[in-house]
Each structure stands twice: as structure tokens, then as C-alpha cells.
CSV table of C-alpha atoms and ligand atoms in Angstrom, one decimal:
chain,number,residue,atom,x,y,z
A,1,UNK,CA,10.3,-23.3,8.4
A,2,UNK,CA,12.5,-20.4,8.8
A,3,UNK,CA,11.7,-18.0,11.5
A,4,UNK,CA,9.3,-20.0,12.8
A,5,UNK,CA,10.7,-19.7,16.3
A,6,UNK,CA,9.6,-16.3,16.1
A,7,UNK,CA,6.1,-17.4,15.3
A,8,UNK,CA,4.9,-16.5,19.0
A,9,UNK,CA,5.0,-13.6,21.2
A,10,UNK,CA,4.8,-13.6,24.8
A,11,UNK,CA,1.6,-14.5,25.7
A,12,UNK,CA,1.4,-17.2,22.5
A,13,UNK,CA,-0.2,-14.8,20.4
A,14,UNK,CA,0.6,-15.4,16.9
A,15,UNK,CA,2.4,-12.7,15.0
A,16,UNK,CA,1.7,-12.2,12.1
A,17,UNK,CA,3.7,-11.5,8.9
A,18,UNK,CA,3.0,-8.4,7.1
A,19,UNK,CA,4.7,-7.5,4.0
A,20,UNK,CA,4.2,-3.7,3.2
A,21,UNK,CA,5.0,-2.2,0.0
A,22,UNK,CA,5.5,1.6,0.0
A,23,UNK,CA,6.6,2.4,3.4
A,24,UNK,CA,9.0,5.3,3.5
A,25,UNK,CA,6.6,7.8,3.7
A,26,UNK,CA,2.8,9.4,4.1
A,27,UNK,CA,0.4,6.1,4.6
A,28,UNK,CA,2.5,3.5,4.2
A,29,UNK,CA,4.9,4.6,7.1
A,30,UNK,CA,1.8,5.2,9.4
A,31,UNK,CA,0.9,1.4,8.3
A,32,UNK,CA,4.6,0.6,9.4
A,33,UNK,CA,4.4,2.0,12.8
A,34,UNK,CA,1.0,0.7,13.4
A,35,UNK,CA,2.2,-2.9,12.2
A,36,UNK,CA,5.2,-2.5,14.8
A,37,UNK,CA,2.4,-2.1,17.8
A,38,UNK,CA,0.8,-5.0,16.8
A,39,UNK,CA,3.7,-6.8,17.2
A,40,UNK,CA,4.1,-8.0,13.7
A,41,UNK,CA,7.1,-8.7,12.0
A,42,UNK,CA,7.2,-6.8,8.9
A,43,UNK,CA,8.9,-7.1,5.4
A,44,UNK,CA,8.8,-3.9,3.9
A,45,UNK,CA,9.7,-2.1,0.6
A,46,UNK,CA,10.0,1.0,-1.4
A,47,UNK,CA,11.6,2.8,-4.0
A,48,UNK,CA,13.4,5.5,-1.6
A,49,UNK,CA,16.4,3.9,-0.3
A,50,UNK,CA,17.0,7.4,2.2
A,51,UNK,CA,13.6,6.5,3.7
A,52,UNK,CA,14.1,3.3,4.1
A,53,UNK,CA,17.1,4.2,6.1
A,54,UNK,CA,15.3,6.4,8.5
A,55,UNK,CA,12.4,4.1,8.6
A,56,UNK,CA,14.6,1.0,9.8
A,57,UNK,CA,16.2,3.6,12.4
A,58,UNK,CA,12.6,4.5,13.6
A,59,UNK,CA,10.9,0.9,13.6
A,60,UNK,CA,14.2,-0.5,15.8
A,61,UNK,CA,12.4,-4.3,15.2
A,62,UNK,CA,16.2,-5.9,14.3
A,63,UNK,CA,15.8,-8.7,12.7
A,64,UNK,CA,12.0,-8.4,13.1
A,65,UNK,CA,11.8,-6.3,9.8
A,66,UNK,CA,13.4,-6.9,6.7
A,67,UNK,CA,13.4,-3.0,4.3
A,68,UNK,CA,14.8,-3.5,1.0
A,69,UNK,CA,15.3,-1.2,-1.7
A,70,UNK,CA,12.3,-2.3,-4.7
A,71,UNK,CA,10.7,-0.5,-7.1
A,72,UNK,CA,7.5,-1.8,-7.5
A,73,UNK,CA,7.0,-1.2,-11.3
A,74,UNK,CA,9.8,-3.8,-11.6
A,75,UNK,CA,8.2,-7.5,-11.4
A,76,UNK,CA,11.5,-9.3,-11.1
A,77,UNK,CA,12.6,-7.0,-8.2
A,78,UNK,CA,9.2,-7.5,-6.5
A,79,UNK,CA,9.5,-11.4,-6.8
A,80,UNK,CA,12.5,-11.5,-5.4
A,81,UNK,CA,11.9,-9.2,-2.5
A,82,UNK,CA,9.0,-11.6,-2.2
A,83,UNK,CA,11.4,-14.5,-2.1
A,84,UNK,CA,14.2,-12.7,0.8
A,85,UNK,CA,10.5,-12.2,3.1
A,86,UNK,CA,9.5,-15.9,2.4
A,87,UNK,CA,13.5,-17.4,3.3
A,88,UNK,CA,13.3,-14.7,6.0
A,89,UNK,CA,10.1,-15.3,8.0
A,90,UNK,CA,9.2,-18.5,6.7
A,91,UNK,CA,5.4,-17.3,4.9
A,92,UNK,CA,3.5,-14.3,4.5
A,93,UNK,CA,0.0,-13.6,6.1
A,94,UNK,CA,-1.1,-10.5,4.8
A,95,UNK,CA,0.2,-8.2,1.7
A,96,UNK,CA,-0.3,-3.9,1.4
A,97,UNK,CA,0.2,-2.8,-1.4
A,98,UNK,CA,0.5,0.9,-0.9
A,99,UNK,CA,3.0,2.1,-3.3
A,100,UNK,CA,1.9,4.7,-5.8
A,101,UNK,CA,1.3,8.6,-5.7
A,102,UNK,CA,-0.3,11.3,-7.4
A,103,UNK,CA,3.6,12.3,-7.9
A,104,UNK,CA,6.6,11.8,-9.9
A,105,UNK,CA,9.0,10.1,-6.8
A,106,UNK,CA,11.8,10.7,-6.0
A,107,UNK,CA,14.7,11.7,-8.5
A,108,UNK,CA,17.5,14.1,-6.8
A,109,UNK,CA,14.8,14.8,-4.1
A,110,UNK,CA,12.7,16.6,-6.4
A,111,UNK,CA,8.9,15.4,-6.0
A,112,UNK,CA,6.5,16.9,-9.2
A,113,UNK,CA,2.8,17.3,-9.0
A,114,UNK,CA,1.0,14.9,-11.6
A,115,UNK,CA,-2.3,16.9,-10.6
A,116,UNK,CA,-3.1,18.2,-14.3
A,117,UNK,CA,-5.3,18.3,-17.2
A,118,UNK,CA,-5.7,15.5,-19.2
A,119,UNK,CA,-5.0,17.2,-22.4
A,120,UNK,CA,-1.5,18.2,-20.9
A,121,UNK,CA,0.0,14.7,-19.7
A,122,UNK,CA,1.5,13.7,-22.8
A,123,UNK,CA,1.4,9.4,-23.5
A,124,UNK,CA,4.8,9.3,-22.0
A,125,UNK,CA,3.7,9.9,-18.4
A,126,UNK,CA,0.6,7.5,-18.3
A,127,UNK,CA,2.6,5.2,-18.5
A,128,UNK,CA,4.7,5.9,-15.8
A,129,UNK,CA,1.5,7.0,-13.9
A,130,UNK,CA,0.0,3.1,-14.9
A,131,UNK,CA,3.4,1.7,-14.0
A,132,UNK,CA,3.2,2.6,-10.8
A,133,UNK,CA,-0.1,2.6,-9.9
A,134,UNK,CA,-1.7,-0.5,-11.4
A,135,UNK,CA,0.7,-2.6,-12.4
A,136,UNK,CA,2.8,-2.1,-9.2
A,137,UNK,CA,-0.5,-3.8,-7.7
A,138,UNK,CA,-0.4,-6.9,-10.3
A,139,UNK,CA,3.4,-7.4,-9.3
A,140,UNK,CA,2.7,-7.5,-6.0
A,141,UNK,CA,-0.5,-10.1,-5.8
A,142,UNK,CA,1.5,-12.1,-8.5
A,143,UNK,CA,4.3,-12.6,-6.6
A,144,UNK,CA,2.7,-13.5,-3.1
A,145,UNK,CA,0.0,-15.5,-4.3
A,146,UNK,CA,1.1,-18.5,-4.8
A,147,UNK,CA,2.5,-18.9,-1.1
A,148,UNK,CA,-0.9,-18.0,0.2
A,149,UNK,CA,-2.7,-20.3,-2.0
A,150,UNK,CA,-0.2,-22.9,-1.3
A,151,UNK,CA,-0.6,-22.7,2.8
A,152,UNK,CA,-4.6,-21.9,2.1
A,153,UNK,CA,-4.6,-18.3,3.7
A,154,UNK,CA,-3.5,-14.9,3.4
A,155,UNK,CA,-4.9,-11.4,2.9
A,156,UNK,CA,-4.2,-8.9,0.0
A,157,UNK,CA,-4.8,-4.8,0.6
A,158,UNK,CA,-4.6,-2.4,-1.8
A,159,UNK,CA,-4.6,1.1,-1.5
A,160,UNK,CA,-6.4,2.7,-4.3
A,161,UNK,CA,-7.9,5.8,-4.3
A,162,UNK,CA,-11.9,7.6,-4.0
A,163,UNK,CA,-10.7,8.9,-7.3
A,164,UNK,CA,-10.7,5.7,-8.5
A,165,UNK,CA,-14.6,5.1,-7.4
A,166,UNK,CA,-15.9,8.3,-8.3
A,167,UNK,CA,-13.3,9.8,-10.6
A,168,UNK,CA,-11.5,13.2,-10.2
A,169,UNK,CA,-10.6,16.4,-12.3
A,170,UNK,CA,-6.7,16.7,-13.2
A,171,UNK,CA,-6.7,13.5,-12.0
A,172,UNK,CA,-7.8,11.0,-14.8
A,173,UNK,CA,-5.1,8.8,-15.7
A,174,UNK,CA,-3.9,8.2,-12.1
A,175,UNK,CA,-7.9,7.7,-11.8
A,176,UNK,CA,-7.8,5.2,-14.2
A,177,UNK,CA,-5.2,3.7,-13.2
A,178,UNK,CA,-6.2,3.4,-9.1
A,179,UNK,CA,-10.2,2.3,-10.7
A,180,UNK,CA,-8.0,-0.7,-12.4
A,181,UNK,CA,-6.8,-1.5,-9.0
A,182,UNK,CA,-10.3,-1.8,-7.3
A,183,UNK,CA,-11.5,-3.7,-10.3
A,184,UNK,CA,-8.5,-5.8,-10.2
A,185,UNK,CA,-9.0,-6.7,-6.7
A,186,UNK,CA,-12.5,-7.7,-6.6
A,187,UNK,CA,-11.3,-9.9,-9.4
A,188,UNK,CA,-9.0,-11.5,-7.6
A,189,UNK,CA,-11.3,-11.9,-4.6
A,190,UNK,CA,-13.8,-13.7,-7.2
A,191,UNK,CA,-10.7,-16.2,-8.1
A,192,UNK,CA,-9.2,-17.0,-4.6
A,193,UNK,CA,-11.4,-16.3,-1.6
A,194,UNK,CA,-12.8,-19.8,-1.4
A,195,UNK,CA,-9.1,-20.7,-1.7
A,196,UNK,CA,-8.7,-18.8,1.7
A,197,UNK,CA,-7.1,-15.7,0.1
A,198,UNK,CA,-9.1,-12.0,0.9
A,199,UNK,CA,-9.1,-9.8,-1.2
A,200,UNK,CA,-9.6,-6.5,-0.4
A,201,UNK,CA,-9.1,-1.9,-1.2
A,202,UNK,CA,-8.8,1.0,0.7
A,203,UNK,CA,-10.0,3.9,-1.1
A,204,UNK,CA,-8.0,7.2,0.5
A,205,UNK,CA,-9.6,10.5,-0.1
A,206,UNK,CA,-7.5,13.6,0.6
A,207,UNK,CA,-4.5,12.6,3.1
A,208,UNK,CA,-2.5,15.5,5.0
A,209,UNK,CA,1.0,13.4,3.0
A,210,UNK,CA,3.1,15.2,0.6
A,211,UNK,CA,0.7,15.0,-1.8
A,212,UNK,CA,-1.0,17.5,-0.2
A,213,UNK,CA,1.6,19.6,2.0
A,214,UNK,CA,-0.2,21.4,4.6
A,215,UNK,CA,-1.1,25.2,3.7
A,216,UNK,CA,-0.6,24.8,-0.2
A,217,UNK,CA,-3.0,25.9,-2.1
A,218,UNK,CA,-3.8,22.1,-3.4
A,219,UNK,CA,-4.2,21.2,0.2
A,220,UNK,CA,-6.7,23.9,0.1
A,221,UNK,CA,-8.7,23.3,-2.6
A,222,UNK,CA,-8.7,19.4,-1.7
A,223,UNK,CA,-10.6,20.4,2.0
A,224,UNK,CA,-13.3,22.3,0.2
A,225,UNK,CA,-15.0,19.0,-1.1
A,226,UNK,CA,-14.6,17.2,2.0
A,227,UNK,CA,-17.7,17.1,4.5
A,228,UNK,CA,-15.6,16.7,7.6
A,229,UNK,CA,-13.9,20.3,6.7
A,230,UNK,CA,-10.6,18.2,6.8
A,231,UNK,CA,-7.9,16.8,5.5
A,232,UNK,CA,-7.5,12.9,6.6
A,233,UNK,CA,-4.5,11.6,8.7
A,234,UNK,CA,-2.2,8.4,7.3
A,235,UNK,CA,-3.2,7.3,10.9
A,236,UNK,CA,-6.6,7.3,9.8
A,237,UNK,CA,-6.0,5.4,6.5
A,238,UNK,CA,-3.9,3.0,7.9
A,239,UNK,CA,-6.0,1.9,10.6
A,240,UNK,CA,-8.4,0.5,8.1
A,241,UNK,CA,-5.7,-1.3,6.1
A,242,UNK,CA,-4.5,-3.5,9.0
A,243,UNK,CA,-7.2,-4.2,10.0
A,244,UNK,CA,-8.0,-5.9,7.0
A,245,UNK,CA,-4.9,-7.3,6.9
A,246,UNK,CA,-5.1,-8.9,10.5
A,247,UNK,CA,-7.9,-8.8,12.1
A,248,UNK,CA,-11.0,-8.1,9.5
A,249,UNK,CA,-13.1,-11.5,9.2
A,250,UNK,CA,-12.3,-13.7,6.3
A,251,UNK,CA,-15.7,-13.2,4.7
A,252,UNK,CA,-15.0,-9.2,4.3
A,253,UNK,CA,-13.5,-9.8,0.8
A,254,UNK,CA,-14.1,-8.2,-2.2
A,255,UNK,CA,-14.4,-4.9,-0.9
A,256,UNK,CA,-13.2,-1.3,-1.2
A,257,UNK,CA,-13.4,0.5,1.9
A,258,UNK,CA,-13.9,4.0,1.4
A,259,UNK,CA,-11.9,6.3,3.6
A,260,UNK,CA,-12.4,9.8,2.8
A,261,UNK,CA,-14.2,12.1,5.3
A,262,UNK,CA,-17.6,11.8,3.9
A,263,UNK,CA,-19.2,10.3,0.8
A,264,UNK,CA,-17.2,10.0,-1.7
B,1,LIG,N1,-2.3,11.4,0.1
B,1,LIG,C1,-3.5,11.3,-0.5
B,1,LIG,O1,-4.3,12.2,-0.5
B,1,LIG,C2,-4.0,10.0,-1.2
B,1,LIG,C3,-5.3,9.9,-1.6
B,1,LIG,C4,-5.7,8.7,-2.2
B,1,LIG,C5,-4.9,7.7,-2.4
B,1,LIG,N2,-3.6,7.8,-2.0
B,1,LIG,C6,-2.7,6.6,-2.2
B,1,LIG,O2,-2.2,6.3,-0.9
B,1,LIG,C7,-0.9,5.7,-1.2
B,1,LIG,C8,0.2,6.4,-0.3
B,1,LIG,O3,0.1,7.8,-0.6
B,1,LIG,P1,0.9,8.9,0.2
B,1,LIG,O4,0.1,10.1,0.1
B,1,LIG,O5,1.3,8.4,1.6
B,1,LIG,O6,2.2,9.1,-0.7
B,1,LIG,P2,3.7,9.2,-0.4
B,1,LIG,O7,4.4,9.7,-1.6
B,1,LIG,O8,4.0,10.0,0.9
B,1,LIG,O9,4.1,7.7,-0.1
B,1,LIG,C9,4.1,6.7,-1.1
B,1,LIG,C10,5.3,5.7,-0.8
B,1,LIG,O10,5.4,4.9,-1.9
B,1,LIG,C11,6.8,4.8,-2.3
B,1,LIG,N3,6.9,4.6,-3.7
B,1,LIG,C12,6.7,5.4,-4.7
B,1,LIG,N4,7.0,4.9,-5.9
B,1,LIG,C13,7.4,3.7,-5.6
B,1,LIG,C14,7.9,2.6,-6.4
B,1,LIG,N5,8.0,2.7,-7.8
B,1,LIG,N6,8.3,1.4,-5.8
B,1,LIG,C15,8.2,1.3,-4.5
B,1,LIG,N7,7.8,2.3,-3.7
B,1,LIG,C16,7.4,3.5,-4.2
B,1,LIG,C17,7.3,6.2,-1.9
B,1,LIG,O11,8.7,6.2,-1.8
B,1,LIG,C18,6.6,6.4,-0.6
B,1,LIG,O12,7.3,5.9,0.5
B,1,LIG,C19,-0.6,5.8,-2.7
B,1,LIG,O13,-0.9,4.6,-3.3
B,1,LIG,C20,-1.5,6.9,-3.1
B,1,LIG,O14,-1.9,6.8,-4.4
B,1,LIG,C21,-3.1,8.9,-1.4
């Protein structure tokens, strides 16, 4: 298979094949890094070709790490980014899908709060909000699935949201949309675990990202209703999400895995 030669490190560990989804910034770049130390080679995408640049500059991991430019709402592009990680590294062990946002990315730089009433996002915008949030997920586990299933093994993470457990005010559609996700993946767990596929969410609460840049008065608010007094740190988020992508045992599936500084 291609890339197989690199299936060892020194030391014969295995290393596995992580293909990331959302990594320029916030989380998903924390997820990157982290990925990097545990030696995996990576396959990486997002929307924000200028972070991509500076991310392939930062992870150094040649031709260890594939970044392309994909925007997950599109299902063609994500198949056949799927496709260049398969011909690259010759399968896929584990899937994160971390793409989304509370925000409108990233036209001319400009980056737009969705964080508003429900009665003022007009239908236009759930959409968009939907698009990226939920059906950004289906394009993803569409697209790897049948590689897993074929070899018998591989791990799915989503990263969804607490407002998609417990729901959150200004926050509805994207709430909807990130409650879809966590439905969507114990689904999915229902359908392929005996197949040898987990299935599993991480469910952020307020992370110290651009979504909440520190001192703003969102940022603010966000701490009040958090029982550790504090913002988390993509550090914190994305220790959870490789772990379930490498190391978590194959009988945690199903799950969403609450990250959020308290009870949700
Ligand atoms: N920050 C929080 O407080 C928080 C809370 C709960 C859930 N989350 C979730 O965590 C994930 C990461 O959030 P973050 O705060 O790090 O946000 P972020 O905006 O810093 O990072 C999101 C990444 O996704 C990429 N992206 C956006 N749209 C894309 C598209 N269409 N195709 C491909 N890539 C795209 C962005 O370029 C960016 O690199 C998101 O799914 C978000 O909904 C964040």
C-alpha cells in the first residue's frame, strides 16, 4: 500500500493516520500539534488557505502531512481530499471532524459573530450555519467510511458543541445544527461499531478561540456560566479528541464527551 513504509516509527510503534478537518485555527490546530507529538502522520484540511500555510510552516512533518485547501460544506471537495489522504498514506485510522464555528469564516479576513436572536437570523443564514456545521459532519463520515469498513477499523470524532446537549440563548440554529451532529453520531455508532468503526463527539463548552477573543465582552459573559470561573483551552478540548481517536478503547463508542468546565 502506499506509504506503508512509513507505517513504523522507531521503536515499531505504529503510527497512526489521522485525518483532521478544520485545522488552521482555535481547536483544531491545538489537535494538529498534539497529533504531531504523537507522532502521527496527519492529513489535514480547512477552508483558510493562509492558515494552512502557516500551519504546514509550524507542523514541519514534510511529507508526513498532507494540508489541502477544502471547504467542508462541499461533498465532492471532501471526497476527494479523502481520496489524495488514502493514495497518500495508504488508509485512514481515525477521522476529526472539527470544522464549524459560531462565525461567519473567513471572507477578506473579516470574521462575523453568529451569536444572535433567533428572530434576527433570517432563513438565509441557517443554512449556511447547517451547511457548515452538520452537514460538514455527513460529508466527512461519508466519505471515509467506506475505507474503514472496508479494512474493519477506524475511529470517527466529531466536535459538536454543550450547546448542542443542553441548548443555548442566541445560539439556536448553530444549536440545532451541532445537536444533529451528536445525534448523527450515535447513529452512526448504532450502524458500524460491530463493524469495527467508533463512533464518537466532543462536546466544547466555552473555548479561549476567536470565538471568544479574550477580554470581549462575549468572552465575559461566556465565564459567568462556567463553574471552573474559566474559559477552556483548545489544549484542553483537543486532548479529549485524540484520545478517542488513538488511544480510547474500541468499546467507548457512541458517546459525547462533555468538555466544558462543569456540568453542562
Ligand atoms: N470556541 C468555542 O467556544 C467552541 C465551543 C463549542 C464548540 N466549538 C466547536 O469547536 C470547533 C472549533 O472551534 P474554534 O473555536 O477552534 O473555531 P475556529 O474558528 O478558531 O476554528 C475553526 C476551524 O475550522 C475552519 N473552517 C471553518 N469553516 C470551514 C469550512 N467550510 N471548511 C473547512 N474548514 C472550515 C476554520 O478555518 C478554522 O481553522 C468548531 O466545530 C466549533 O463549533 C467551539
Amino acid at each position: 500500500m502506499p506509504g506503508d513504509q512509513d507505517n513504523k516509527a522507531a521503536g515499531d510503534e505504529p503510527r497512526p493516520v489521522i485525518l483532521l478537518a478544520g485545522a488552521a485555527h482555535g481547536i483544531g490546530r491545538a489537535m494538529a500539534l498534539q497529533a504531531r507529538q504523537r507522532g502521527a502522520r496527519l492529513a489535514i484540511c480547512d477552508i483558510d488557505q493562509a492558515g494552512l500555510q502557516a500551519l504546514t510552516s509550524e507542523l514541519a512533518m514534510g511529507e508526513d502531512a498532507l494540508l489541502l485547501p477544502v471547504d467542508i460544506t462541499q461533498a465532492g471537495s471532501v471526497a476527494d481530499f479523502v481520496t489524495a489522504a488514502l493514495a497518500r498514506f495508504g488508509r485512514i485510522d481515525a477521522a476529526i471532524c472539527n470544522a464549524g464555528g459560531m462565525i461567519s469564516l473567513v471572507h477578506d479576513g473579516l470574521v462575523t459573530s453568529n451569536i444572535r436572536a433567533f428572530k434576527d437570523i433570517p432563513p438565509a443564514d441557517w443554512k449556511s450555519i447547517v451547511d457548515l456545521n452538520l452537514y460538514g459532519a455527513l460529508n466527512l463520515a461519508h466519505a471515509v467510511l467506506p475505507g474503514m469498513l472496508s479494512r474493519g477499523q477506524g475511529r470517527i470524532v466529531f466536535v459538536s458543541s454543550v450547546s448542542g446537549l443542553v441548548g443555548g440563548a442566541g445560539l439556536s440554529v448553530y444549536a440545532a445544527a451541532k445537536g444533529g451532529v451528536i445525534a448523527f453520531a450515535k447513529s452512526l455508532a448504532r450502524e458500524v461499531s460491530a463493524a469495527g468503526v467508533s463512533v464518537n463527539s466532543v462536546a466544547p463548552g466555552g473555548v479561549a478561540t476567536r470565538a471568544f477573543p479574550a477580554g470581549s465582552p462575549s468572552a465575559e459573559r461566556r465565564v459567568q456560566s462556567v463553574a471552573i470561573g474559566r474559559l477552556g483551552l483548545p489544549d484542553e478540548i483537543a486532548n479529549v479528541a485524540i484520545y478517542l481517536a488513538t488511544d480510547a478503547p474500541p468499546y467507548l463508542t457512541g458517546e459525547v464527551i462533555s468538555v466544558s468546565g462543569g456540568p453542562p
